[in-house]
Amino acid sequence: MTTAFKELLYIYGDSIMGRKTILPENCDRDAIAKKAIEQNILPIIYFNLYGEETDNNYYPLVMQAVAVNERKMFFLGKLSEELNSAGIEHCVLKGCSLAALYATPQMRISGDIDILIKPSDEKRTMKFLEERNFIVKQRPKGAQNFEARHRNAGLYEIHVQLFDSEFDKYVLKGKFKVNEPFEVMTNSDGIKINVLGKNDGFYFATSHMIKHFVKDGLGLRQISDWLLYFQKHSKELDMERFNKTIEELNFEKFINAMYYVGKHYFKMDINCEFEDPADILSDMDEGGAFGHNDSDRTKYKTRLLDSLYGRNKAQKRRHVVKRLFEIAFPQKRELVSKGFMKENSNILFIPYAWVKRWIDILLKGKLKKIHSVTGTSEIDEEKLEKRSNILRDFKFLKK
């Protein structure tokens, strides 16, 4: 773990808890800021790192991010009201539903907006969004969500289930469900949104943290979301049932490592068993949030998931063929969103749009990206083994 990342951990802990940081002597603020950008948390730590300074390269980025987020929250509030009026039952997952846990909620910037709906409302919700000028993509078969993008509202991921089917089956063992009625919360801007019930929200924050750890790479924000949720709602949570579920799934070592981060780096008042998170933190330092700082992770992700889900050779082949088919023959909605055909075009033009897309892939050199997505490109075996060993150590992969 680099010095900059270790110092970031302490500064981030102070920031999310509302404490002022006393920076160490000879602190390399620029190196810490760059690590914060890799973790998508610069706005949260900015004032603890730079105080009231405005004459640097980071201040405009932070202010712009805050302004864009405020606009997105305004649109979300309006959209949520309209969904309620249309009789579409829904709730907001993570993002702004967790921002209120932070000392400065407006600095906990959401990336995309995640909304959960009933599977039976999927087509109606697609139509609802298209009527409001969202560009809507078809949900891939087996995926848990479809995407909808708006010029002003940003990217929305509309979930018909909490997790993708394989992750739910092989990692969570079907134990993380929506069991409680949705609740209504008012965020720091006075906007009312529907959220998961207290226990459901804690289970989802847990599973979201685990999902990124095993698939791409964990981010600091997923850890702080979970720890702050635990700290604020611990008296309302059924911790006996939660701990039993964690034990049944063999997640104790990972969860105890997260408690360690909260206790020793964020200085939270936590009295639990602890596990050394050094390997996890080093992996986060190297990979950035979601592993985006390590381009090789996309290449070996499929191989890692093959091991995680115990796919045999036939299943691996089917997975590759399925991904190639989805890339080669996308549905009309995606072809329209990518500009290969117009919305009012006859479906008979779809084959022509496919050919245009294939030509675009060839001319723009996108074959390497396809190989990465399907898991057929050459990979760094050493990096794959390193991540696999971490997952084995924390009991997500069999030894």
Tab-separated table of C-alpha atoms in Angstrom:
chain	number	residue	atom	x	y	z
A	1	MET	CA	0.000	0.000	0.000
A	2	THR	CA	1.420	3.373	-1.010
A	3	THR	CA	1.919	6.194	1.485
A	4	ALA	CA	-0.551	8.390	-0.404
A	5	PHE	CA	-3.302	5.776	-0.212
A	6	LYS	CA	-2.685	5.127	3.500
A	7	GLU	CA	-2.889	8.849	4.259
A	8	LEU	CA	-6.033	9.044	2.127
A	9	LEU	CA	-7.672	6.409	4.355
A	10	TYR	CA	-7.218	8.563	7.480
A	11	ILE	CA	-8.288	11.779	5.746
A	12	TYR	CA	-11.330	10.042	4.265
A	13	GLY	CA	-12.294	8.672	7.694
A	14	ASP	CA	-12.137	12.179	9.170
A	15	SER	CA	-14.151	13.594	6.269
A	16	ILE	CA	-17.032	11.111	6.389
A	17	MET	CA	-17.251	11.458	10.181
A	18	GLY	CA	-17.151	15.268	10.187
A	19	ARG	CA	-13.728	15.631	11.800
A	20	LYS	CA	-11.050	18.126	10.777
A	21	THR	CA	-7.814	16.506	9.599
A	22	ILE	CA	-4.432	17.618	10.852
A	23	LEU	CA	-2.249	16.844	7.854
A	24	PRO	CA	1.134	15.218	8.465
A	25	GLU	CA	4.290	17.192	7.779
A	26	ASN	CA	5.576	17.000	4.199
A	27	CYS	CA	2.166	15.708	3.130
A	28	ASP	CA	2.027	15.174	-0.641
A	29	ARG	CA	-1.438	16.612	-1.172
A	30	ASP	CA	-1.280	16.213	-4.941
A	31	ALA	CA	-0.540	12.475	-4.670
A	32	ILE	CA	-3.414	12.036	-2.189
A	33	ALA	CA	-5.778	14.001	-4.431
A	34	LYS	CA	-4.915	11.752	-7.375
A	35	LYS	CA	-5.634	8.665	-5.260
A	36	ALA	CA	-8.948	10.249	-4.237
A	37	ILE	CA	-9.850	10.794	-7.894
A	38	GLU	CA	-9.101	7.132	-8.607
A	39	GLN	CA	-11.523	6.259	-5.798
A	40	ASN	CA	-14.186	8.790	-6.945
A	41	ILE	CA	-14.141	10.523	-3.541
A	42	LEU	CA	-12.277	13.804	-4.115
A	43	PRO	CA	-15.311	16.019	-3.240
A	44	ILE	CA	-15.683	14.258	0.122
A	45	ILE	CA	-12.100	14.916	1.218
A	46	TYR	CA	-11.418	18.185	-0.601
A	47	PHE	CA	-11.889	20.610	2.313
A	48	ASN	CA	-9.929	18.414	4.715
A	49	LEU	CA	-7.094	18.240	2.199
A	50	TYR	CA	-7.091	21.816	0.858
A	51	GLY	CA	-9.175	23.800	3.334
A	52	GLU	CA	-10.631	26.950	1.770
A	53	GLU	CA	-8.117	27.010	-1.103
A	54	THR	CA	-9.671	27.713	-4.481
A	55	ASP	CA	-6.559	28.374	-6.530
A	56	ASN	CA	-5.711	24.838	-7.611
A	57	ASN	CA	-6.679	22.419	-10.383
A	58	TYR	CA	-9.036	20.398	-8.178
A	59	TYR	CA	-11.407	23.042	-6.826
A	60	PRO	CA	-13.215	23.638	-10.170
A	61	LEU	CA	-13.600	19.855	-10.640
A	62	VAL	CA	-15.154	19.481	-7.198
A	63	MET	CA	-17.550	22.404	-7.611
A	64	GLN	CA	-18.610	21.181	-11.042
A	65	ALA	CA	-19.230	17.674	-9.691
A	66	VAL	CA	-21.357	19.069	-6.850
A	67	ALA	CA	-23.392	21.239	-9.242
A	68	VAL	CA	-24.010	18.354	-11.666
A	69	ASN	CA	-25.021	16.117	-8.777
A	70	GLU	CA	-27.482	18.708	-7.467
A	71	ARG	CA	-29.095	18.890	-10.898
A	72	LYS	CA	-29.331	15.092	-11.062
A	73	MET	CA	-30.970	14.977	-7.625
A	74	PHE	CA	-33.534	17.562	-8.721
A	75	PHE	CA	-34.452	15.446	-11.753
A	76	LEU	CA	-34.560	12.303	-9.628
A	77	GLY	CA	-37.040	13.904	-7.235
A	78	LYS	CA	-39.331	14.914	-10.088
A	79	LEU	CA	-39.031	11.531	-11.774
A	80	SER	CA	-39.775	9.691	-8.537
A	81	GLU	CA	-42.923	11.748	-8.048
A	82	GLU	CA	-44.043	10.966	-11.594
A	83	LEU	CA	-43.332	7.244	-11.142
A	84	ASN	CA	-45.484	7.284	-8.007
A	85	SER	CA	-48.256	9.096	-9.869
A	86	ALA	CA	-48.059	6.509	-12.659
A	87	GLY	CA	-48.466	3.709	-10.126
A	88	ILE	CA	-44.983	2.276	-10.753
A	89	GLU	CA	-43.708	0.992	-7.428
A	90	HIS	CA	-39.987	1.702	-7.118
A	91	CYS	CA	-37.150	2.617	-4.789
A	92	VAL	CA	-33.708	4.219	-5.126
A	93	LEU	CA	-30.758	1.919	-4.471
A	94	LYS	CA	-27.524	3.200	-2.885
A	95	GLY	CA	-26.349	6.610	-4.199
A	96	CYS	CA	-28.382	9.462	-2.766
A	97	SER	CA	-30.272	7.068	-0.474
A	98	LEU	CA	-26.964	6.680	1.438
A	99	ALA	CA	-25.609	10.237	1.123
A	100	ALA	CA	-27.538	11.355	4.212
A	101	LEU	CA	-25.283	9.106	6.306
A	102	TYR	CA	-22.289	11.337	5.553
A	103	ALA	CA	-21.178	14.429	7.474
A	104	THR	CA	-21.466	16.448	4.229
A	105	PRO	CA	-24.163	14.670	2.138
A	106	GLN	CA	-23.812	17.028	-0.820
A	107	MET	CA	-20.202	15.890	-1.247
A	108	ARG	CA	-21.106	12.198	-1.547
A	109	ILE	CA	-21.520	12.334	-5.333
A	110	SER	CA	-23.611	9.684	-7.071
A	111	GLY	CA	-22.350	8.174	-10.312
A	112	ASP	CA	-25.374	6.736	-12.028
A	113	ILE	CA	-28.838	6.461	-10.457
A	114	ASP	CA	-30.066	2.969	-9.560
A	115	ILE	CA	-33.805	2.330	-9.272
A	116	LEU	CA	-35.518	-0.943	-8.400
A	117	ILE	CA	-38.891	-1.794	-9.965
A	118	LYS	CA	-41.076	-4.876	-10.204
A	119	PRO	CA	-40.263	-7.165	-13.184
A	120	SER	CA	-43.903	-6.875	-14.247
A	121	ASP	CA	-43.443	-3.096	-14.656
A	122	GLU	CA	-40.388	-3.324	-16.925
A	123	LYS	CA	-42.037	-2.574	-20.280
A	124	ARG	CA	-44.246	0.106	-18.774
A	125	THR	CA	-41.207	1.773	-17.181
A	126	MET	CA	-39.295	1.681	-20.479
A	127	LYS	CA	-42.180	3.439	-22.210
A	128	PHE	CA	-42.498	5.889	-19.303
A	129	LEU	CA	-38.820	6.869	-19.619
A	130	GLU	CA	-38.852	7.114	-23.414
A	131	GLU	CA	-41.814	9.494	-23.180
A	132	ARG	CA	-39.568	11.696	-21.038
A	133	ASN	CA	-36.736	11.747	-23.607
A	134	PHE	CA	-34.562	9.049	-22.076
A	135	ILE	CA	-32.583	6.863	-24.477
A	136	VAL	CA	-33.430	3.378	-23.242
A	137	LYS	CA	-31.406	0.219	-23.889
A	138	GLN	CA	-32.847	-3.273	-23.927
A	139	ARG	CA	-31.983	-5.320	-20.851
A	140	PRO	CA	-29.535	-8.113	-21.782
A	141	LYS	CA	-30.889	-11.583	-21.087
A	142	GLY	CA	-30.036	-12.650	-17.528
A	143	ALA	CA	-28.964	-9.130	-16.506
A	144	GLN	CA	-30.508	-7.462	-13.482
A	145	ASN	CA	-31.032	-4.035	-15.054
A	146	PHE	CA	-31.411	-1.979	-18.203
A	147	GLU	CA	-29.891	1.435	-18.845
A	148	ALA	CA	-31.657	4.701	-19.589
A	149	ARG	CA	-29.779	7.925	-20.284
A	150	HIS	CA	-31.037	11.499	-20.286
A	151	ARG	CA	-29.100	14.585	-21.390
A	152	ASN	CA	-29.787	16.400	-18.108
A	153	ALA	CA	-30.732	13.623	-15.685
A	154	GLY	CA	-27.710	11.432	-16.478
A	155	LEU	CA	-27.494	7.636	-16.533
A	156	TYR	CA	-30.128	5.525	-14.805
A	157	GLU	CA	-29.863	1.790	-14.183
A	158	ILE	CA	-33.337	0.339	-13.775
A	159	HIS	CA	-33.205	-2.918	-11.839
A	160	VAL	CA	-35.838	-5.632	-12.099
A	161	GLN	CA	-33.854	-7.640	-9.557
A	162	LEU	CA	-31.107	-6.694	-7.126
A	163	PHE	CA	-28.304	-8.813	-8.601
A	164	ASP	CA	-27.379	-10.708	-11.731
A	165	SER	CA	-28.525	-14.320	-11.606
A	166	GLU	CA	-25.077	-15.954	-11.373
A	167	PHE	CA	-23.826	-13.698	-8.579
A	168	ASP	CA	-27.054	-14.261	-6.660
A	169	LYS	CA	-26.882	-18.044	-7.116
A	170	TYR	CA	-23.194	-18.795	-6.623
A	171	VAL	CA	-22.032	-16.069	-4.217
A	172	LEU	CA	-25.095	-14.938	-2.260
A	173	LYS	CA	-26.826	-18.337	-2.451
A	174	GLY	CA	-30.176	-16.582	-2.878
A	175	LYS	CA	-30.132	-15.265	0.693
A	176	PHE	CA	-30.297	-11.510	-0.002
A	177	LYS	CA	-33.893	-10.601	-0.881
A	178	VAL	CA	-36.326	-7.713	-0.549
A	179	ASN	CA	-38.344	-8.694	2.511
A	180	GLU	CA	-39.588	-5.349	3.830
A	181	PRO	CA	-41.866	-2.597	2.492
A	182	PHE	CA	-40.125	0.391	0.944
A	183	GLU	CA	-39.656	3.434	3.185
A	184	VAL	CA	-39.848	7.122	2.284
A	185	MET	CA	-36.879	9.306	3.166
A	186	THR	CA	-36.268	13.023	2.721
A	187	ASN	CA	-32.732	13.853	1.600
A	188	SER	CA	-30.693	16.910	2.579
A	189	ASP	CA	-32.311	18.947	-0.216
A	190	GLY	CA	-35.822	18.149	0.963
A	191	ILE	CA	-36.444	15.686	-1.879
A	192	LYS	CA	-38.544	12.658	-0.963
A	193	ILE	CA	-37.517	9.286	-2.381
A	194	ASN	CA	-38.464	5.677	-1.758
A	195	VAL	CA	-35.708	3.498	-0.279
A	196	LEU	CA	-35.284	-0.081	0.899
A	197	GLY	CA	-36.346	-1.005	4.423
A	198	LYS	CA	-33.626	-0.817	7.073
A	199	ASN	CA	-32.556	-4.481	7.032
A	200	ASP	CA	-32.961	-4.823	3.261
A	201	GLY	CA	-30.836	-1.699	2.792
A	202	PHE	CA	-28.078	-3.110	4.997
A	203	TYR	CA	-28.080	-6.425	3.142
A	204	PHE	CA	-27.931	-4.596	-0.183
A	205	ALA	CA	-25.041	-2.366	0.943
A	206	THR	CA	-23.243	-5.539	2.052
A	207	SER	CA	-23.846	-7.367	-1.212
A	208	HIS	CA	-22.882	-4.312	-3.285
A	209	MET	CA	-19.569	-4.120	-1.448
A	210	ILE	CA	-18.946	-7.842	-1.966
A	211	LYS	CA	-19.962	-7.713	-5.630
A	212	HIS	CA	-17.348	-5.110	-6.499
A	213	PHE	CA	-14.684	-6.829	-4.411
A	214	VAL	CA	-15.031	-10.163	-6.190
A	215	LYS	CA	-15.748	-8.902	-9.718
A	216	ASP	CA	-13.645	-5.796	-10.377
A	217	GLY	CA	-12.201	-4.230	-7.286
A	218	LEU	CA	-13.590	-2.627	-4.161
A	219	GLY	CA	-13.847	1.149	-3.733
A	220	LEU	CA	-13.620	3.191	-0.548
A	221	ARG	CA	-17.107	4.567	-1.045
A	222	GLN	CA	-18.683	1.095	-0.917
A	223	ILE	CA	-16.893	0.455	2.385
A	224	SER	CA	-17.920	3.797	3.920
A	225	ASP	CA	-21.532	3.382	2.720
A	226	TRP	CA	-21.717	0.068	4.560
A	227	LEU	CA	-19.896	1.176	7.712
A	228	LEU	CA	-21.908	4.389	8.074
A	229	TYR	CA	-25.139	2.458	7.530
A	230	PHE	CA	-24.091	-0.015	10.223
A	231	GLN	CA	-23.141	2.768	12.613
A	232	LYS	CA	-26.331	4.800	12.176
A	233	HIS	CA	-28.895	1.990	12.081
A	234	SER	CA	-27.298	-0.739	14.222
A	235	LYS	CA	-30.048	-0.517	16.871
A	236	GLU	CA	-32.745	-0.934	14.207
A	237	LEU	CA	-31.059	-3.856	12.433
A	238	ASP	CA	-31.584	-7.532	13.121
A	239	MET	CA	-27.866	-8.159	13.584
A	240	GLU	CA	-28.415	-11.663	14.907
A	241	ARG	CA	-30.016	-12.710	11.621
A	242	PHE	CA	-27.424	-10.778	9.614
A	243	ASN	CA	-24.486	-12.386	11.430
A	244	LYS	CA	-26.039	-15.821	10.986
A	245	THR	CA	-26.391	-15.199	7.227
A	246	ILE	CA	-22.780	-14.013	6.987
A	247	GLU	CA	-21.615	-17.113	8.842
A	248	GLU	CA	-23.650	-19.445	6.602
A	249	LEU	CA	-22.113	-17.834	3.508
A	250	ASN	CA	-18.602	-17.941	4.994
A	251	PHE	CA	-18.204	-14.168	4.640
A	252	GLU	CA	-17.005	-13.564	8.232
A	253	LYS	CA	-13.360	-12.931	7.373
A	254	PHE	CA	-14.241	-10.311	4.754
A	255	ILE	CA	-16.792	-8.565	6.988
A	256	ASN	CA	-14.312	-8.493	9.887
A	257	ALA	CA	-11.746	-6.900	7.551
A	258	MET	CA	-14.288	-4.154	6.806
A	259	TYR	CA	-14.851	-3.613	10.533
A	260	TYR	CA	-11.060	-3.236	10.849
A	261	VAL	CA	-11.081	-0.430	8.252
A	262	GLY	CA	-13.812	1.335	10.197
A	263	LYS	CA	-12.087	0.976	13.555
A	264	HIS	CA	-8.448	1.593	12.680
A	265	TYR	CA	-8.573	3.954	9.688
A	266	PHE	CA	-11.930	5.735	10.016
A	267	LYS	CA	-11.730	5.838	13.866
A	268	MET	CA	-15.297	4.576	14.315
A	269	ASP	CA	-16.505	3.216	17.622
A	270	ILE	CA	-16.804	-0.433	16.599
A	271	ASN	CA	-16.480	-3.397	18.930
A	272	CYS	CA	-16.327	-6.480	16.722
A	273	GLU	CA	-13.880	-9.140	15.697
A	274	PHE	CA	-11.274	-7.814	13.276
A	275	GLU	CA	-9.291	-9.224	10.364
A	276	ASP	CA	-6.257	-7.667	8.692
A	277	PRO	CA	-7.425	-5.994	5.425
A	278	ALA	CA	-3.908	-5.281	4.105
A	279	ASP	CA	-4.275	-7.360	0.919
A	280	ILE	CA	-7.681	-5.863	0.151
A	281	LEU	CA	-6.416	-2.313	0.660
A	282	SER	CA	-3.355	-2.947	-1.525
A	283	ASP	CA	-5.646	-4.320	-4.236
A	284	MET	CA	-7.793	-1.177	-3.968
A	285	ASP	CA	-4.727	1.045	-4.097
A	286	GLU	CA	-3.512	-0.694	-7.244
A	287	GLY	CA	-6.827	-1.012	-9.029
A	288	GLY	CA	-8.726	2.124	-8.059
A	289	ALA	CA	-12.511	2.101	-7.609
A	290	PHE	CA	-14.058	-0.832	-9.508
A	291	GLY	CA	-10.581	-1.761	-10.758
A	292	HIS	CA	-10.757	1.010	-13.370
A	293	ASN	CA	-7.141	2.004	-12.758
A	294	ASP	CA	-5.952	-1.434	-13.917
A	295	SER	CA	-6.860	-2.042	-17.571
A	296	ASP	CA	-5.857	-5.716	-17.337
A	297	ARG	CA	-8.806	-6.482	-15.049
A	298	THR	CA	-11.269	-6.258	-17.917
A	299	LYS	CA	-9.217	-8.836	-19.794
A	300	TYR	CA	-9.119	-11.431	-17.044
A	301	LYS	CA	-12.503	-10.691	-15.431
A	302	THR	CA	-14.235	-13.488	-17.358
A	303	ARG	CA	-11.574	-15.995	-16.269
A	304	LEU	CA	-12.016	-14.883	-12.672
A	305	LEU	CA	-15.786	-15.254	-12.873
A	306	ASP	CA	-15.388	-18.696	-14.456
A	307	SER	CA	-13.611	-19.768	-11.269
A	308	LEU	CA	-16.003	-17.917	-8.974
A	309	TYR	CA	-19.085	-19.470	-10.544
A	310	GLY	CA	-17.528	-22.874	-11.155
A	311	ARG	CA	-18.252	-22.867	-14.877
A	312	ASN	CA	-17.267	-26.026	-16.760
A	313	LYS	CA	-15.854	-25.979	-20.311
A	314	ALA	CA	-19.283	-26.174	-21.944
A	315	GLN	CA	-20.592	-23.291	-19.808
A	316	LYS	CA	-17.515	-21.217	-20.641
A	317	ARG	CA	-18.084	-21.760	-24.380
A	318	ARG	CA	-21.759	-20.864	-24.049
A	319	HIS	CA	-20.821	-17.685	-22.190
A	320	VAL	CA	-18.399	-16.587	-24.934
A	321	VAL	CA	-20.889	-17.410	-27.719
A	322	LYS	CA	-23.669	-15.566	-25.884
A	323	ARG	CA	-21.534	-12.425	-25.420
A	324	LEU	CA	-20.407	-12.486	-29.062
A	325	PHE	CA	-24.007	-12.883	-30.220
A	326	GLU	CA	-25.157	-9.960	-28.040
A	327	ILE	CA	-22.362	-7.773	-29.431
A	328	ALA	CA	-22.913	-8.798	-33.069
A	329	PHE	CA	-26.715	-8.648	-33.110
A	330	PRO	CA	-27.979	-5.968	-30.711
A	331	GLN	CA	-31.668	-5.143	-30.588
A	332	LYS	CA	-33.218	-2.118	-32.267
A	333	ARG	CA	-33.246	0.026	-29.120
A	334	GLU	CA	-29.448	-0.202	-28.779
A	335	LEU	CA	-28.870	0.353	-32.504
A	336	VAL	CA	-30.921	3.546	-32.252
A	337	SER	CA	-29.035	4.735	-29.147
A	338	LYS	CA	-25.689	4.154	-30.923
A	339	GLY	CA	-26.833	6.043	-34.028
A	340	PHE	CA	-26.866	3.105	-36.473
A	341	MET	CA	-30.575	3.539	-37.283
A	342	LYS	CA	-33.410	5.957	-36.565
A	343	GLU	CA	-36.225	5.443	-34.082
A	344	ASN	CA	-38.913	5.472	-36.774
A	345	SER	CA	-37.043	3.047	-39.063
A	346	ASN	CA	-38.753	-0.194	-40.049
A	347	ILE	CA	-37.444	-3.326	-38.294
A	348	LEU	CA	-36.506	-4.631	-41.765
A	349	PHE	CA	-33.566	-2.188	-41.626
A	350	ILE	CA	-32.062	-3.891	-38.556
A	351	PRO	CA	-29.761	-6.239	-40.602
A	352	TYR	CA	-28.451	-3.208	-42.485
A	353	ALA	CA	-27.759	-1.487	-39.119
A	354	TRP	CA	-25.904	-4.592	-37.927
A	355	VAL	CA	-23.612	-4.411	-40.969
A	356	LYS	CA	-22.964	-0.707	-40.318
A	357	ARG	CA	-22.030	-1.570	-36.748
A	358	TRP	CA	-19.669	-4.369	-37.799
A	359	ILE	CA	-17.912	-1.989	-40.186
A	360	ASP	CA	-17.654	0.593	-37.391
A	361	ILE	CA	-16.078	-2.026	-35.091
A	362	LEU	CA	-13.505	-2.959	-37.739
A	363	LEU	CA	-12.660	0.599	-38.799
A	364	LYS	CA	-12.286	1.882	-35.226
A	365	GLY	CA	-10.206	-1.052	-34.031
A	366	LYS	CA	-12.700	-2.263	-31.443
A	367	LEU	CA	-11.936	-5.971	-31.856
A	368	LYS	CA	-9.498	-5.856	-28.929
A	369	LYS	CA	-12.283	-4.555	-26.703
A	370	ILE	CA	-14.564	-7.396	-27.818
A	371	HIS	CA	-11.875	-9.928	-26.954
A	372	SER	CA	-11.573	-8.336	-23.496
A	373	VAL	CA	-15.328	-8.442	-22.875
A	374	THR	CA	-15.640	-12.067	-23.958
A	375	GLY	CA	-12.521	-13.137	-22.055
A	376	THR	CA	-10.689	-14.384	-25.157
A	377	SER	CA	-7.789	-11.906	-25.128
A	378	GLU	CA	-4.326	-12.623	-23.783
A	379	ILE	CA	-4.123	-11.829	-20.094
A	380	ASP	CA	-1.565	-11.180	-17.398
A	381	GLU	CA	-1.599	-14.552	-15.629
A	382	GLU	CA	0.393	-13.175	-12.701
A	383	LYS	CA	-2.175	-10.460	-12.005
A	384	LEU	CA	-5.027	-12.949	-12.320
A	385	GLU	CA	-3.364	-15.297	-9.850
A	386	LYS	CA	-2.710	-12.428	-7.432
A	387	ARG	CA	-6.391	-11.425	-7.358
A	388	SER	CA	-7.481	-15.068	-7.216
A	389	ASN	CA	-5.279	-15.618	-4.165
A	390	ILE	CA	-6.882	-12.661	-2.379
A	391	LEU	CA	-10.345	-14.057	-3.109
A	392	ARG	CA	-9.257	-17.483	-1.884
A	393	ASP	CA	-7.829	-16.027	1.302
A	394	PHE	CA	-11.145	-14.309	2.024
A	395	LYS	CA	-13.099	-17.501	1.257
A	396	PHE	CA	-14.810	-16.431	-1.979
A	397	LEU	CA	-12.879	-18.923	-4.119
A	398	LYS	CA	-12.180	-22.500	-3.169
A	399	LYS	CA	-8.539	-23.365	-2.504
